[in-house]
PDB file of C-alpha atoms in Angstrom:
ATOM      1  CA  MET A1421      -4.344  64.989   8.081  1.00 80.00           C
ATOM      2  CA  THR A1422      -7.708  66.743   8.114  1.00 88.00           C
ATOM      3  CA  GLU A1423     -10.158  66.742   5.226  1.00 89.00           C
ATOM      4  CA  ARG A1424      -9.397  70.398   4.537  1.00 89.00           C
ATOM      5  CA  GLU A1425      -5.618  69.776   4.432  1.00 88.00           C
ATOM      6  CA  TYR A1426      -6.160  66.830   2.120  1.00 89.00           C
ATOM      7  CA  GLY A1427      -8.269  68.996  -0.187  1.00 86.00           C
ATOM      8  CA  LYS A1428      -5.492  71.618  -0.327  1.00 86.00           C
ATOM      9  CA  LEU A1429      -2.907  68.930  -1.092  1.00 86.00           C
ATOM     10  CA  VAL A1430      -5.017  67.472  -3.889  1.00 85.00           C
ATOM     11  CA  LYS A1431      -5.520  70.938  -5.380  1.00 84.00           C
ATOM     12  CA  GLN A1432      -1.757  71.606  -5.259  1.00 84.00           C
ATOM     13  CA  MET A1433      -0.832  68.269  -6.836  1.00 85.00           C
ATOM     14  CA  SER A1434      -3.519  68.257  -9.540  1.00 85.00           C
ATOM     15  CA  PRO A1435      -2.456  69.711 -12.882  1.00 81.00           C
ATOM     16  CA  ASN A1436      -4.304  72.809 -14.020  1.00 81.00           C
ATOM     17  CA  SER A1437      -6.681  72.215 -16.897  1.00 79.00           C
ATOM     18  CA  PRO A1438      -6.186  74.528 -19.871  1.00 84.00           C
ATOM     19  CA  ILE A1439      -9.892  75.383 -20.196  1.00 86.00           C
ATOM     20  CA  GLY A1440      -9.475  77.772 -23.132  1.00 89.00           C
ATOM     21  CA  LYS A1441      -7.464  75.257 -25.147  1.00 90.00           C
ATOM     22  CA  ASP A1442      -9.892  72.445 -24.294  1.00 89.00           C
ATOM     23  CA  CYS A1443     -12.891  74.524 -25.385  1.00 90.00           C
ATOM     24  CA  LEU A1444     -11.184  75.505 -28.623  1.00 92.00           C
ATOM     25  CA  ASN A1445     -10.299  71.869 -29.419  1.00 91.00           C
ATOM     26  CA  ALA A1446     -13.863  70.749 -28.664  1.00 91.00           C
ATOM     27  CA  PHE A1447     -15.228  73.516 -30.864  1.00 92.00           C
ATOM     28  CA  TRP A1448     -13.126  72.875 -33.934  1.00 92.00           C
ATOM     29  CA  ILE A1449     -13.231  69.051 -33.795  1.00 91.00           C
ATOM     30  CA  GLY A1450     -17.002  69.127 -33.214  1.00 90.00           C
ATOM     31  CA  GLY A1451     -17.235  71.586 -36.097  1.00 92.00           C
ATOM     32  CA  LEU A1452     -15.238  69.264 -38.347  1.00 93.00           C
ATOM     33  CA  ILE A1453     -17.625  66.423 -37.517  1.00 92.00           C
ATOM     34  CA  CYS A1454     -20.535  68.685 -38.485  1.00 91.00           C
ATOM     35  CA  VAL A1455     -18.757  69.731 -41.700  1.00 94.00           C
ATOM     36  CA  LEU A1456     -18.234  66.043 -42.527  1.00 94.00           C
ATOM     37  CA  GLY A1457     -21.943  65.455 -41.909  1.00 94.00           C
ATOM     38  CA  GLN A1458     -22.883  68.330 -44.212  1.00 96.00           C
ATOM     39  CA  ALA A1459     -20.455  67.092 -46.880  1.00 97.00           C
ATOM     40  CA  LEU A1460     -22.076  63.663 -46.679  1.00 97.00           C
ATOM     41  CA  ILE A1461     -25.541  65.223 -47.026  1.00 97.00           C
ATOM     42  CA  ASN A1462     -24.384  67.163 -50.080  1.00 97.00           C
ATOM     43  CA  TRP A1463     -22.819  64.033 -51.589  1.00 98.00           C
ATOM     44  CA  TYR A1464     -25.896  61.882 -50.982  1.00 97.00           C
ATOM     45  CA  THR A1465     -28.093  64.641 -52.425  1.00 97.00           C
ATOM     46  CA  SER A1466     -25.911  64.787 -55.540  1.00 97.00           C
ATOM     47  CA  MET A1467     -26.359  61.011 -55.849  1.00 96.00           C
ATOM     48  CA  GLY A1468     -30.124  61.562 -56.185  1.00 96.00           C
ATOM     49  CA  LEU A1469     -31.437  61.179 -52.639  1.00 96.00           C
ATOM     50  CA  SER A1470     -33.984  63.635 -51.274  1.00 96.00           C
ATOM     51  CA  LYS A1471     -32.767  66.037 -48.598  1.00 95.00           C
ATOM     52  CA  THR A1472     -34.503  63.986 -45.862  1.00 95.00           C
ATOM     53  CA  ASP A1473     -33.071  60.688 -47.110  1.00 96.00           C
ATOM     54  CA  ALA A1474     -29.635  62.260 -47.544  1.00 97.00           C
ATOM     55  CA  GLY A1475     -29.750  63.439 -43.907  1.00 95.00           C
ATOM     56  CA  THR A1476     -30.663  59.946 -42.774  1.00 95.00           C
ATOM     57  CA  ALA A1477     -27.889  58.396 -44.870  1.00 96.00           C
ATOM     58  CA  ALA A1478     -25.366  60.921 -43.540  1.00 96.00           C
ATOM     59  CA  SER A1479     -26.371  60.142 -39.939  1.00 93.00           C
ATOM     60  CA  MET A1480     -26.022  56.422 -40.603  1.00 94.00           C
ATOM     61  CA  SER A1481     -22.621  56.994 -42.212  1.00 96.00           C
ATOM     62  CA  LEU A1482     -21.392  58.989 -39.213  1.00 94.00           C
ATOM     63  CA  VAL A1483     -22.584  56.254 -36.841  1.00 91.00           C
ATOM     64  CA  VAL A1484     -20.806  53.549 -38.875  1.00 93.00           C
ATOM     65  CA  LEU A1485     -17.631  55.647 -39.087  1.00 93.00           C
ATOM     66  CA  SER A1486     -17.703  56.305 -35.334  1.00 91.00           C
ATOM     67  CA  ALA A1487     -18.238  52.626 -34.520  1.00 88.00           C
ATOM     68  CA  LEU A1488     -15.416  51.671 -36.905  1.00 91.00           C
ATOM     69  CA  LEU A1489     -13.024  54.198 -35.343  1.00 92.00           C
ATOM     70  CA  THR A1490     -14.037  52.935 -31.888  1.00 87.00           C
ATOM     71  CA  GLY A1491     -13.357  49.340 -32.911  1.00 86.00           C
ATOM     72  CA  LEU A1492      -9.928  50.353 -34.230  1.00 89.00           C
ATOM     73  CA  SER A1493      -9.199  52.191 -30.932  1.00 85.00           C
ATOM     74  CA  LEU A1494      -8.829  55.521 -32.749  1.00 90.00           C
ATOM     75  CA  TYR A1495     -11.945  57.291 -31.500  1.00 88.00           C
ATOM     76  CA  ASP A1496     -10.665  57.411 -27.911  1.00 86.00           C
ATOM     77  CA  ASN A1497      -7.512  59.214 -29.057  1.00 89.00           C
ATOM     78  CA  ILE A1498      -9.604  61.800 -30.897  1.00 90.00           C
ATOM     79  CA  ALA A1499     -11.909  62.152 -27.870  1.00 87.00           C
ATOM     80  CA  LYS A1500      -8.959  62.697 -25.500  1.00 87.00           C
ATOM     81  CA  TYR A1501      -7.885  65.612 -27.671  1.00 85.00           C
ATOM     82  CA  ALA A1502     -11.320  67.043 -28.499  1.00 87.00           C
ATOM     83  CA  GLY A1503     -13.284  66.292 -25.340  1.00 84.00           C
ATOM     84  CA  ALA A1504     -16.973  67.144 -25.659  1.00 83.00           C
ATOM     85  CA  GLY A1505     -16.473  67.974 -29.343  1.00 85.00           C
ATOM     86  CA  THR A1506     -16.693  64.249 -30.042  1.00 85.00           C
ATOM     87  CA  LEU A1507     -19.273  63.420 -27.388  1.00 78.00           C
ATOM     88  CA  VAL A1508     -22.084  65.770 -28.354  1.00 71.00           C
ATOM     89  CA  PRO A1509     -22.723  64.843 -32.011  1.00 74.00           C
ATOM     90  CA  ILE A1510     -24.295  61.550 -33.095  1.00 84.00           C
ATOM     91  CA  THR A1511     -20.787  60.104 -33.289  1.00 86.00           C
ATOM     92  CA  GLY A1512     -20.510  60.303 -29.498  1.00 83.00           C
ATOM     93  CA  PHE A1513     -23.699  58.281 -29.094  1.00 80.00           C
ATOM     94  CA  ALA A1514     -22.389  55.615 -31.469  1.00 82.00           C
ATOM     95  CA  ASN A1515     -19.126  55.543 -29.541  1.00 81.00           C
ATOM     96  CA  SER A1516     -20.986  55.128 -26.237  1.00 80.00           C
ATOM     97  CA  ILE A1517     -22.620  51.985 -27.607  1.00 78.00           C
ATOM     98  CA  ALA A1518     -19.594  50.534 -29.423  1.00 79.00           C
ATOM     99  CA  ALA A1519     -16.973  51.163 -26.719  1.00 78.00           C
ATOM    100  CA  PRO A1520     -18.451  48.871 -24.026  1.00 77.00           C
ATOM    101  CA  ALA A1521     -19.079  46.209 -26.669  1.00 74.00           C
ATOM    102  CA  VAL A1522     -15.408  46.319 -27.678  1.00 74.00           C
ATOM    103  CA  GLU A1523     -14.211  46.456 -24.076  1.00 71.00           C
ATOM    104  CA  PHE A1524     -16.190  43.416 -22.924  1.00 69.00           C
ATOM    105  CA  ARG A1525     -15.841  41.221 -26.039  1.00 65.00           C
ATOM    106  CA  THR A1526     -13.482  38.894 -24.149  1.00 69.00           C
ATOM    107  CA  GLU A1527     -16.399  37.915 -21.889  1.00 70.00           C
ATOM    108  CA  GLY A1528     -18.284  36.470 -24.860  1.00 68.00           C
ATOM    109  CA  PHE A1529     -21.090  37.668 -27.081  1.00 67.00           C
ATOM    110  CA  VAL A1530     -23.992  37.182 -24.656  1.00 68.00           C
ATOM    111  CA  LEU A1531     -22.548  38.154 -21.255  1.00 69.00           C
ATOM    112  CA  GLY A1532     -19.944  40.525 -22.677  1.00 66.00           C
ATOM    113  CA  VAL A1533     -20.941  42.330 -25.847  1.00 64.00           C
ATOM    114  CA  ALA A1534     -24.746  42.045 -25.652  1.00 67.00           C
ATOM    115  CA  ALA A1535     -25.035  42.654 -21.911  1.00 69.00           C
ATOM    116  CA  LYS A1536     -22.647  45.607 -21.755  1.00 68.00           C
ATOM    117  CA  MET A1537     -23.396  47.296 -25.106  1.00 68.00           C
ATOM    118  CA  PHE A1538     -26.053  49.627 -23.710  1.00 68.00           C
ATOM    119  CA  GLN A1539     -24.405  50.148 -20.329  1.00 71.00           C
ATOM    120  CA  ILE A1540     -23.739  53.826 -21.043  1.00 67.00           C
ATOM    121  CA  ALA A1541     -26.289  54.585 -23.756  1.00 70.00           C
ATOM    122  CA  GLY A1542     -29.137  52.601 -22.186  1.00 73.00           C
ATOM    123  CA  PRO A1543     -30.150  55.224 -19.621  1.00 75.00           C
ATOM    124  CA  VAL A1544     -30.048  57.892 -22.335  1.00 72.00           C
ATOM    125  CA  ILE A1545     -32.379  55.820 -24.503  1.00 74.00           C
ATOM    126  CA  VAL A1546     -34.749  55.051 -21.611  1.00 77.00           C
ATOM    127  CA  TYR A1547     -34.987  58.612 -20.306  1.00 80.00           C
ATOM    128  CA  GLY A1548     -35.078  60.085 -23.802  1.00 79.00           C
ATOM    129  CA  THR A1549     -37.973  57.823 -24.746  1.00 83.00           C
ATOM    130  CA  ALA A1550     -39.804  58.483 -21.481  1.00 88.00           C
ATOM    131  CA  ALA A1551     -39.322  62.253 -21.841  1.00 90.00           C
ATOM    132  CA  SER A1552     -40.600  62.182 -25.427  1.00 91.00           C
ATOM    133  CA  VAL A1553     -43.748  60.340 -24.277  1.00 92.00           C
ATOM    134  CA  VAL A1554     -44.337  62.862 -21.488  1.00 94.00           C
ATOM    135  CA  TYR A1555     -43.771  65.807 -23.848  1.00 94.00           C
ATOM    136  CA  GLY A1556     -46.043  64.193 -26.435  1.00 93.00           C
ATOM    137  CA  VAL A1557     -48.860  63.804 -23.908  1.00 95.00           C
ATOM    138  CA  ILE A1558     -48.411  67.413 -22.755  1.00 95.00           C
ATOM    139  CA  TYR A1559     -48.483  68.592 -26.373  1.00 94.00           C
ATOM    140  CA  TRP A1560     -51.586  66.495 -27.097  1.00 94.00           C
ATOM    141  CA  ILE A1561     -53.385  67.934 -24.060  1.00 94.00           C
ATOM    142  CA  TRP A1562     -52.287  71.435 -25.054  1.00 93.00           C
ATOM    143  CA  THR A1563     -53.690  71.029 -28.574  1.00 92.00           C
ATOM    144  CA  LEU A1564     -57.004  69.795 -27.135  1.00 92.00           C
ATOM    145  CA  CYS A1565     -57.250  72.829 -24.839  1.00 91.00           C
ATOM    146  CA  VAL A1566     -56.315  75.368 -27.512  1.00 84.00           C
ATOM    147  CA  ARG A1567     -59.098  74.272 -29.880  1.00 74.00           C
TER     148      ARG A1567
END
């Protein structure tokens, strides 16, 4: 069997992805996560927090809720249905840290949980931090030149 024939066979045997349905599910589940975040901000604001502190508290609440749902093996079921709708918000980042920790807990706390916790999120943190430093230096140089 040639590579081209194999490619045709794989294409025939693979199920078609319902792109429209997947996009709609991602949109409305991601939207619900954002609505929950806004509801939390409103609630924290009504409890007397400033808008900035309420936003911080809402973000922390969403991270805790995501980690809890990941630990209870519920977040994966939601993610299978919603796709990127659960991956893009802050809840997806919390899930990317909690999921490897849960998966490797049988290997112990040091070599399992601690070593694998940032397996997925680690590169995001490293490159995000490095990019912010580079952008900060560019911005600093720009402000010196504009004066």
